[in-house]
Short mmCIF file of C-alpha atoms (C1' of nucleotides) in Angstrom, two decimals:
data_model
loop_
_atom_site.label_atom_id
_atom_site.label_comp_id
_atom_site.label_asym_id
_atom_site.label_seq_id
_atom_site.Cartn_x
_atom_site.Cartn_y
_atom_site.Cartn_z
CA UNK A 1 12.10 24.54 -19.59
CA UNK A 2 10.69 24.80 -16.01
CA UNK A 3 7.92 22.38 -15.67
CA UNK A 4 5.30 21.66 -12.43
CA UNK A 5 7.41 20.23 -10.55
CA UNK A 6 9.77 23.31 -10.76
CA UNK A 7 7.03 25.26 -9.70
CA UNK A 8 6.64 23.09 -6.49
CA UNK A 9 10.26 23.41 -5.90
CA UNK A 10 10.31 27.07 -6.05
CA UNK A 11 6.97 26.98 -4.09
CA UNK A 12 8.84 24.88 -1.37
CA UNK A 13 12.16 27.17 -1.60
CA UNK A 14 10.29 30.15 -0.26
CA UNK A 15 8.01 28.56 2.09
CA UNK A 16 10.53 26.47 3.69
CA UNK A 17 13.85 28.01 2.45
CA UNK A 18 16.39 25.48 4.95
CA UNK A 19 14.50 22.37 3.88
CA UNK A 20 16.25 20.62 1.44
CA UNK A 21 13.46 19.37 -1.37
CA UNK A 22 16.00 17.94 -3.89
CA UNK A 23 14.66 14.45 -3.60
CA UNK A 24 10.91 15.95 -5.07
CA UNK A 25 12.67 16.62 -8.17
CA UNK A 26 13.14 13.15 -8.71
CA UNK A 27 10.24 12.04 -7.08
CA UNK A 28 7.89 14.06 -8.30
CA UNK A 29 8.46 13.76 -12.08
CA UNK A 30 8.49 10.04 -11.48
CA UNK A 31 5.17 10.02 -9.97
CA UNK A 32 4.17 11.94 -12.85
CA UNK A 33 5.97 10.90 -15.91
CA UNK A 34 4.35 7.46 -14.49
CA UNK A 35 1.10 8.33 -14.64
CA UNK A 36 1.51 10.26 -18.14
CA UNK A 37 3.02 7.08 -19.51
CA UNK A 38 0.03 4.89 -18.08
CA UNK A 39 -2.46 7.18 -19.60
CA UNK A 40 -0.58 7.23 -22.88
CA UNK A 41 -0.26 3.00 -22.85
CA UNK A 42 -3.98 3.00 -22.30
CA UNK A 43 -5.03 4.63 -25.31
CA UNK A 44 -3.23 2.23 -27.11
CA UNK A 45 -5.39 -0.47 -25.16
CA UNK A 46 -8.21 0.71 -25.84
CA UNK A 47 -8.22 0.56 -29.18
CA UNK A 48 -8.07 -3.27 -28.53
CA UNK A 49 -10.93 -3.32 -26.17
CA UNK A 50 -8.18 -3.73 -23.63
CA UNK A 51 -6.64 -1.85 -20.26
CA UNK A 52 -3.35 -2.48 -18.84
CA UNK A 53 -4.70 -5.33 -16.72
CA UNK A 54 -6.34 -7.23 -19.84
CA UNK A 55 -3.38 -6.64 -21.60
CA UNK A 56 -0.95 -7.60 -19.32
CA UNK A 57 -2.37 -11.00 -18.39
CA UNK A 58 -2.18 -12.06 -22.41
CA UNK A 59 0.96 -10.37 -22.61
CA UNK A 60 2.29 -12.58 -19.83
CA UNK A 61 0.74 -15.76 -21.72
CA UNK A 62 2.13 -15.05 -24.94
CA UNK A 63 5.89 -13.85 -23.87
CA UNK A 64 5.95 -17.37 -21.89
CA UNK A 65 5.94 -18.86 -25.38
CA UNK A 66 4.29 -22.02 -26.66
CA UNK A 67 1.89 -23.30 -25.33
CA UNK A 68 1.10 -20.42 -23.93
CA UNK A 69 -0.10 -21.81 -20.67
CA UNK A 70 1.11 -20.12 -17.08
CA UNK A 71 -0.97 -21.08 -13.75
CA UNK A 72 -3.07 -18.46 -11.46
CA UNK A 73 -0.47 -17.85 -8.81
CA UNK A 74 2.32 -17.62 -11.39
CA UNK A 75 0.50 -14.46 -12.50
CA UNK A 76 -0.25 -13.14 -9.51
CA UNK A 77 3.34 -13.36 -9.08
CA UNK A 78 3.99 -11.73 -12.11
CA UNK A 79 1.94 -8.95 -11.61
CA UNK A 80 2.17 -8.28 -8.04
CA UNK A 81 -1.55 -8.90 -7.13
CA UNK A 82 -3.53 -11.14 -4.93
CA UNK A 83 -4.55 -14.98 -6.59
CA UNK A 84 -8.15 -13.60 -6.06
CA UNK A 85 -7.58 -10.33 -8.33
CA UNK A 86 -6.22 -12.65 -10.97
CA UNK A 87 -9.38 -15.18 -10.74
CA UNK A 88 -11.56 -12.07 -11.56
CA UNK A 89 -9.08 -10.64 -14.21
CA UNK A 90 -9.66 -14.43 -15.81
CA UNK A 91 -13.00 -14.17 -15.09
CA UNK A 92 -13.09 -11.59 -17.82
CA UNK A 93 -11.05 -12.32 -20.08
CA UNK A 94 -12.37 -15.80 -20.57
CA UNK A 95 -15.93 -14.56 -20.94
CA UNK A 96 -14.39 -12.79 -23.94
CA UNK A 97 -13.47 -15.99 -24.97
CA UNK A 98 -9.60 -14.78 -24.84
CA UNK A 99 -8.40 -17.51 -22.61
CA UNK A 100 -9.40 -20.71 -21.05
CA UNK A 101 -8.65 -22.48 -18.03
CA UNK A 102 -8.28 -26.06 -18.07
CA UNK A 103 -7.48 -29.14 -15.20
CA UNK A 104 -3.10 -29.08 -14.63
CA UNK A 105 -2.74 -32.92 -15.59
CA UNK A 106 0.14 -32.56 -13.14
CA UNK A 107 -1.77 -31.42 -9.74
CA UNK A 108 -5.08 -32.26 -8.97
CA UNK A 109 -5.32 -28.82 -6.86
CA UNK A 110 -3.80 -26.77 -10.42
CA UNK A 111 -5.65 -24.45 -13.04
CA UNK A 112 -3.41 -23.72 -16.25
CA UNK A 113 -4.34 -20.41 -18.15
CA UNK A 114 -4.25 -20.47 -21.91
CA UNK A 115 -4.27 -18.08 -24.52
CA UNK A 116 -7.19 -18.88 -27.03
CA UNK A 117 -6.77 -18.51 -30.64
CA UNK A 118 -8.87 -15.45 -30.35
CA UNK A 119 -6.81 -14.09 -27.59
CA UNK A 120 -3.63 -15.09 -29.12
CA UNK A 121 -4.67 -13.24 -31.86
CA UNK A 122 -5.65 -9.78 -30.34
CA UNK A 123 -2.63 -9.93 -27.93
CA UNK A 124 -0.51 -10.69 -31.12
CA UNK A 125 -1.89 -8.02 -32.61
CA UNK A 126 -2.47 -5.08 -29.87
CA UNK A 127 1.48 -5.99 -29.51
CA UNK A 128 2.63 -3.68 -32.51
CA UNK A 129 1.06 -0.57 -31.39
CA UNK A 130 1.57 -0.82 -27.65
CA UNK A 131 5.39 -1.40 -28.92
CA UNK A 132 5.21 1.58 -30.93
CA UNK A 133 3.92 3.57 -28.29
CA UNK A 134 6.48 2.63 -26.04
CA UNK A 135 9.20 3.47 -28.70
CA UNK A 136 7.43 6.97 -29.43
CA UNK A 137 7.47 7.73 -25.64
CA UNK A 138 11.66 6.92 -25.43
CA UNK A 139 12.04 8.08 -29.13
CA UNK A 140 13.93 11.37 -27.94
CA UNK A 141 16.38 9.34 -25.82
CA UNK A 142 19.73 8.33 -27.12
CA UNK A 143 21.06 5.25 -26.52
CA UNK A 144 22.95 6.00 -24.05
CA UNK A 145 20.55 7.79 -22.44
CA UNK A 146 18.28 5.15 -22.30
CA UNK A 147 20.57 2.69 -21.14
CA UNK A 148 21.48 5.52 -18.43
CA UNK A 149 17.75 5.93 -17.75
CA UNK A 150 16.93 2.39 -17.53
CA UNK A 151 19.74 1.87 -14.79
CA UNK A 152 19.11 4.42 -12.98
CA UNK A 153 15.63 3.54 -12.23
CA UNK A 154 16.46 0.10 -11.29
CA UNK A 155 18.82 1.45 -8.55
CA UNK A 156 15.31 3.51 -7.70
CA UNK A 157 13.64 0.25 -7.67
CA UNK A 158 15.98 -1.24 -5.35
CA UNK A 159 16.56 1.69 -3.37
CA UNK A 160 12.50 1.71 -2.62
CA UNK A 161 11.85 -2.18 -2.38
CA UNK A 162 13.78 -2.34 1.12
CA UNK A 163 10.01 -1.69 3.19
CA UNK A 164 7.32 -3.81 2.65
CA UNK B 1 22.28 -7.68 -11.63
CA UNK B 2 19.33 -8.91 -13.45
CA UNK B 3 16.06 -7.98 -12.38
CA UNK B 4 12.31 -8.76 -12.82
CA UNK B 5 12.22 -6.97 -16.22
CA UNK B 6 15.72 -8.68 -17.20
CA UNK B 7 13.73 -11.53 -17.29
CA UNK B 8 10.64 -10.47 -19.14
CA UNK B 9 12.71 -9.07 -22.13
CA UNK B 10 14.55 -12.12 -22.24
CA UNK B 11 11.42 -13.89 -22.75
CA UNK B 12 10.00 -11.53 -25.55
CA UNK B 13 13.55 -11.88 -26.91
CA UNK B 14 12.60 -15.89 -27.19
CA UNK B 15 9.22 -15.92 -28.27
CA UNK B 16 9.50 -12.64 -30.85
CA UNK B 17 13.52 -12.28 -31.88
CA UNK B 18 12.67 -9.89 -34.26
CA UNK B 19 10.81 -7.37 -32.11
CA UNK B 20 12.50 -4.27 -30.87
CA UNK B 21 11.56 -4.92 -27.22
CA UNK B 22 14.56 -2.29 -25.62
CA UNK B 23 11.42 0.10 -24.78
CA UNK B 24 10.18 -2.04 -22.14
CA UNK B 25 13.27 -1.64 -20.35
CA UNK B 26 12.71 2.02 -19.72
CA UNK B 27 8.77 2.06 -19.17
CA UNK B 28 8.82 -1.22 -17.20
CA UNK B 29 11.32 0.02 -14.80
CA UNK B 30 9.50 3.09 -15.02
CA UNK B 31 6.03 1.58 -13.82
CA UNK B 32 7.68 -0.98 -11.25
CA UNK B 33 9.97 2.18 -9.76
CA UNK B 34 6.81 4.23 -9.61
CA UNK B 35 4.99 1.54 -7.94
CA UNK B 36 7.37 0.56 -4.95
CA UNK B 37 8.28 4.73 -4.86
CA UNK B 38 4.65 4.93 -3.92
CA UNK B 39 4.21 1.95 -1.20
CA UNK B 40 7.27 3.14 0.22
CA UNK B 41 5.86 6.76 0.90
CA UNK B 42 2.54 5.34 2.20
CA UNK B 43 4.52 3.73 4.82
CA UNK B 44 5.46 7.56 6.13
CA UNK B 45 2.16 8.93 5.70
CA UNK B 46 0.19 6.01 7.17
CA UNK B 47 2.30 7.04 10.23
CA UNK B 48 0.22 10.22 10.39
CA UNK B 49 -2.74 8.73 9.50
CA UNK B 50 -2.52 9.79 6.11
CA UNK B 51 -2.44 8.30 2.21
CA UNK B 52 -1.10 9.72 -0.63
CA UNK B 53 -4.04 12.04 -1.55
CA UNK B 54 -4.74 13.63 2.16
CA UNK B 55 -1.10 14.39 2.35
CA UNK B 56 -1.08 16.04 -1.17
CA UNK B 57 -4.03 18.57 -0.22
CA UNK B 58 -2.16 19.10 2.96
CA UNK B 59 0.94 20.13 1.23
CA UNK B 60 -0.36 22.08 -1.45
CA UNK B 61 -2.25 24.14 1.09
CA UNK B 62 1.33 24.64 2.78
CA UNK B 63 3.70 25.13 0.10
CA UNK B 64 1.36 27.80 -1.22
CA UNK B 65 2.57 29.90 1.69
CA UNK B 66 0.48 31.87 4.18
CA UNK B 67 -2.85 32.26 4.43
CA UNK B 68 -2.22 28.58 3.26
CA UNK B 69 -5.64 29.07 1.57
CA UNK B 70 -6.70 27.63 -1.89
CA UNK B 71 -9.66 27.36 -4.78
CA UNK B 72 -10.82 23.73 -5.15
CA UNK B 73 -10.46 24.33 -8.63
CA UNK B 74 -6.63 25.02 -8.37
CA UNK B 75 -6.30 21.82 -6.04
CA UNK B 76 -7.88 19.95 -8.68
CA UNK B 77 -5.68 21.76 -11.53
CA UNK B 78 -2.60 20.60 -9.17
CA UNK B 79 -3.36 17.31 -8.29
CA UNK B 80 -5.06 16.63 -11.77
CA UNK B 81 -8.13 15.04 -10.44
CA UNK B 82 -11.73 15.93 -11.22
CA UNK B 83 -13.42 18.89 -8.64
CA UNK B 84 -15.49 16.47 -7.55
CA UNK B 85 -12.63 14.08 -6.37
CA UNK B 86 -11.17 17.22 -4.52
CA UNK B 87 -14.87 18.25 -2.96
CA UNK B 88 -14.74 14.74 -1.75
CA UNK B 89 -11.22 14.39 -0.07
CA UNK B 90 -11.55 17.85 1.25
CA UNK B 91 -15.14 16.37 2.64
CA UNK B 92 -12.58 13.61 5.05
CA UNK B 93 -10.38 16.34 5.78
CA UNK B 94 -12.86 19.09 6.80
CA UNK B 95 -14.14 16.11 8.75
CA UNK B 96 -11.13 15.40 10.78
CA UNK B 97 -10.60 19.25 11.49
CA UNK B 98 -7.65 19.77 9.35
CA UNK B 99 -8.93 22.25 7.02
CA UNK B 100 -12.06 24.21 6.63
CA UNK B 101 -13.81 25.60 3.47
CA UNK B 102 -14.55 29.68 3.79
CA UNK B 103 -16.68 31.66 1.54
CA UNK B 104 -14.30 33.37 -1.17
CA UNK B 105 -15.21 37.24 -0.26
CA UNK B 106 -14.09 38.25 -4.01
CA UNK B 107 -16.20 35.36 -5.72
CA UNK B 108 -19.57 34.39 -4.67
CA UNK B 109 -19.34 31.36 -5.94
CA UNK B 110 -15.99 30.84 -4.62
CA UNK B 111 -14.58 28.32 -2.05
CA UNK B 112 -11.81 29.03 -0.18
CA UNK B 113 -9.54 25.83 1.40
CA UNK B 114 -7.92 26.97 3.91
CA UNK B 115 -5.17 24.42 6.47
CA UNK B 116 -6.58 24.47 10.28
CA UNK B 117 -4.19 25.44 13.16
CA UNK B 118 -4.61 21.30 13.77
CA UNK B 119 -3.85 20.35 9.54
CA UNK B 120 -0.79 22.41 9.58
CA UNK B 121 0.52 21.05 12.74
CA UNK B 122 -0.04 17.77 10.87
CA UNK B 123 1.51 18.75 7.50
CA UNK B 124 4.24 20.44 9.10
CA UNK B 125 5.32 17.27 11.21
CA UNK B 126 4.84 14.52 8.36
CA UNK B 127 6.63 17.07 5.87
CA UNK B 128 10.33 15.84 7.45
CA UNK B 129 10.12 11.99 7.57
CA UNK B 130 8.46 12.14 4.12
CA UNK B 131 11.71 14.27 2.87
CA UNK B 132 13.98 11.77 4.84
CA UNK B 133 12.09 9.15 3.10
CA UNK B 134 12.63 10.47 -0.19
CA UNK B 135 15.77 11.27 0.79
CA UNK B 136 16.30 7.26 1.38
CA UNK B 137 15.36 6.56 -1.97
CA UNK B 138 17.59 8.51 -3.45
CA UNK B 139 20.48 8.74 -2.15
CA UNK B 140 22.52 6.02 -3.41
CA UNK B 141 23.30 8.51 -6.83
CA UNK B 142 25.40 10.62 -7.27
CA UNK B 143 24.64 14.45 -7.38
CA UNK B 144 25.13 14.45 -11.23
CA UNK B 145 23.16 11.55 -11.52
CA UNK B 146 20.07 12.81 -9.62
CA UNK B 147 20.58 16.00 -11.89
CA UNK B 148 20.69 13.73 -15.00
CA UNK B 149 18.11 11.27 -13.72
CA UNK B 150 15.60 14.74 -13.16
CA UNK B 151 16.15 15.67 -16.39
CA UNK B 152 15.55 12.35 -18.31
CA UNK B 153 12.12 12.00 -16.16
CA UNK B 154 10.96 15.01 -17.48
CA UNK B 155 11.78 14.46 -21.22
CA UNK B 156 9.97 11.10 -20.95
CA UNK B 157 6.97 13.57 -19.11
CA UNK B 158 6.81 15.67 -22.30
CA UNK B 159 7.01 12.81 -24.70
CA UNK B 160 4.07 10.87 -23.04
CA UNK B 161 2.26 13.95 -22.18
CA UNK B 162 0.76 14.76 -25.88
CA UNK B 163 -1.81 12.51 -26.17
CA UNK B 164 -4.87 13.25 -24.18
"C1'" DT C 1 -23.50 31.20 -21.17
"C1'" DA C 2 -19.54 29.91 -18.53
"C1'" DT C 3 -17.56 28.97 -14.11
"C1'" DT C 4 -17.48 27.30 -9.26
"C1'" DG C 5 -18.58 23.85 -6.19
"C1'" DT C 6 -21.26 20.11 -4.23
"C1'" DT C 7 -23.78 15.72 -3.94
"C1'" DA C 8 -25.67 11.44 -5.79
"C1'" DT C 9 -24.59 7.70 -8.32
"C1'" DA C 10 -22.29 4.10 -10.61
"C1'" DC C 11 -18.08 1.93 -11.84
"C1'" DT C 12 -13.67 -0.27 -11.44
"C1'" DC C 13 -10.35 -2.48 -9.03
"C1'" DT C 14 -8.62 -4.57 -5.20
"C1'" DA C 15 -7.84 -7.32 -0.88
"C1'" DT C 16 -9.79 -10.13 2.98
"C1'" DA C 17 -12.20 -13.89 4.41
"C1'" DA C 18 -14.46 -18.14 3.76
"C1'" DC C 19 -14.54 -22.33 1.40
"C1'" DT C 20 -13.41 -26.49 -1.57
"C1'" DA C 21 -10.17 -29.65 -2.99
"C1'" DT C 22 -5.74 -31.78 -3.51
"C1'" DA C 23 -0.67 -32.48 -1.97
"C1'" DT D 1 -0.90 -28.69 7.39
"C1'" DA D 2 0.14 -26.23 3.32
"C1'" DT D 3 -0.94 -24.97 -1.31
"C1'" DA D 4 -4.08 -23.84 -5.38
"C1'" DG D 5 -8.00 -21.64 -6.79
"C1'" DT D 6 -12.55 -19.55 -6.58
"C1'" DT D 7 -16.39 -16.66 -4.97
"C1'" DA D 8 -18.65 -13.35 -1.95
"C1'" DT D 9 -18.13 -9.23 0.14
"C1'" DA D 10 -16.76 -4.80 1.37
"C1'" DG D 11 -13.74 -0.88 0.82
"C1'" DA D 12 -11.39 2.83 -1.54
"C1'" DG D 13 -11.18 5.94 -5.08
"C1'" DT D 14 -12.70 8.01 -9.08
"C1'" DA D 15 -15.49 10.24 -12.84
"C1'" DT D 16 -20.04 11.51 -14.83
"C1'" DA D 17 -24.15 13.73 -14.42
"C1'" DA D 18 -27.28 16.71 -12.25
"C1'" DC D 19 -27.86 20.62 -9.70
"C1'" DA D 20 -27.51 25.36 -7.41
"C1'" DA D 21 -25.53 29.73 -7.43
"C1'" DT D 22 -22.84 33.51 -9.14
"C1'" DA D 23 -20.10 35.93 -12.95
#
DNA sequence: TATTGTTATACTCTATAACTATA
DNA sequence: TATAGTTATAGAGTATAACAATA
């Protein structure tokens, strides 16, 4: 079952035959099974007239439960992007009439985020699929594979977080 | 040891109990890991002036072995990008003297890629902090687990690949 | 007709900087 | 002074389309 990144290993083995590649194993099929899985996901989207950023911000607004109301920076947070990227992912999305921004009652200086009904709706909706997808992708797994899989890649996460 | 996804399942877990939300444990982790994999490499290449796509050319060109010299097309095939993208990276590179572009003598309308004296100095130095980089990233498993961890990567490869 | 390769073009996404306003 | 949020701007990267040349 040798795949690409077999082929680059072997490539590597007899171009540089005392260099110890193991790590691209790893690597590489993360980079690409990544990638695959991104492309996958956004099919899925699309059929929604979403993409992963779209979907992401309403999934973020409807996982933080009723009322369904998160500020800018907490998504920025959340998705690991610049307050400015947010304002023009909002920017979007609320032309579509998906979410709204109102006043925070709290702080003068605040925005809170809403879903719509309309975007509660579609993100509600584009949920099942992009769920199904997911399960379809990991559907070969055991259990305790998965469970394997999933830990492992956190101790990836960690392992690469160290540097900014 | 809970992390960022931890969280976001528990949330799901809150606002939709009856959803079967364990995918997101594997394909989160799986985007996140990708993610800081990749700003932790550009750290190493940005040392040598390079990103992510100059040092892939660079290293596809070397692992191919000598003449180190290759089709656009097959760069393209390799780094599954359009031949434009590649005409347009190999445009910087050919710029800063680390490859050149020959006439394919067996193809007239060939292109040949081939590393400069300069490009493989450069590829050739980068190569070993990249490898102790990835090295870095993985070394906290185990030799079975890396094995195991290689394996499940590539299953999850296959099952996301089908889809166009 | 199909393939190889390039350029021109437009698109998407992002961060940086500048700015307003409130804490 | 620091934080919240927005817009304007510029940059990076890509694909699509159009084109030239050879197979």
């Amino acid at each position: 079952m040798a795949d690409h990144v077999d082929r680059i290993l072997e490539q590597w083995k007899a171009e540089k035959p005392d260099l110890d590649v193991s790590p691209m194993a790893i690597i590489g099929r993360l980079s690409r099974a990544a990638l695959a899985v991104d492309a996958r996901l956004a099919n899925t989207f699309a059929r929604y007239g979403l993409d992963a950023s779209s979907f992401d911000v309403l999934a973020t607004l409807l996982r933080s439960g009723a009322p369904y109301r998160i500020s800018p920076v907490e998504l920025a947070r959340d998705a690991m992007i610049s307050t400015s990227a947010v304002a023009q992912r909002l920017n979007k999305l609320e032309a579509r009439g998906l979410v709204s921004r109102q006043a925070n009652p709290d702080d003068g200086r605040g925005t809170l985020v809403a879903l719509t009904a309309a975007g509660r709706k579609l993100i509600e909706t584009a949920l099942l699929p992009h769920l199904e997808t997911e399960r379809a992708i990991t559907a070969s797994l055991t259990v305790e594979e998965k469970t394997l899989l999933a830990a492992l890649l956190q101790r990836i996460n960690d392992a690469a977080r160290p540097l900014k």
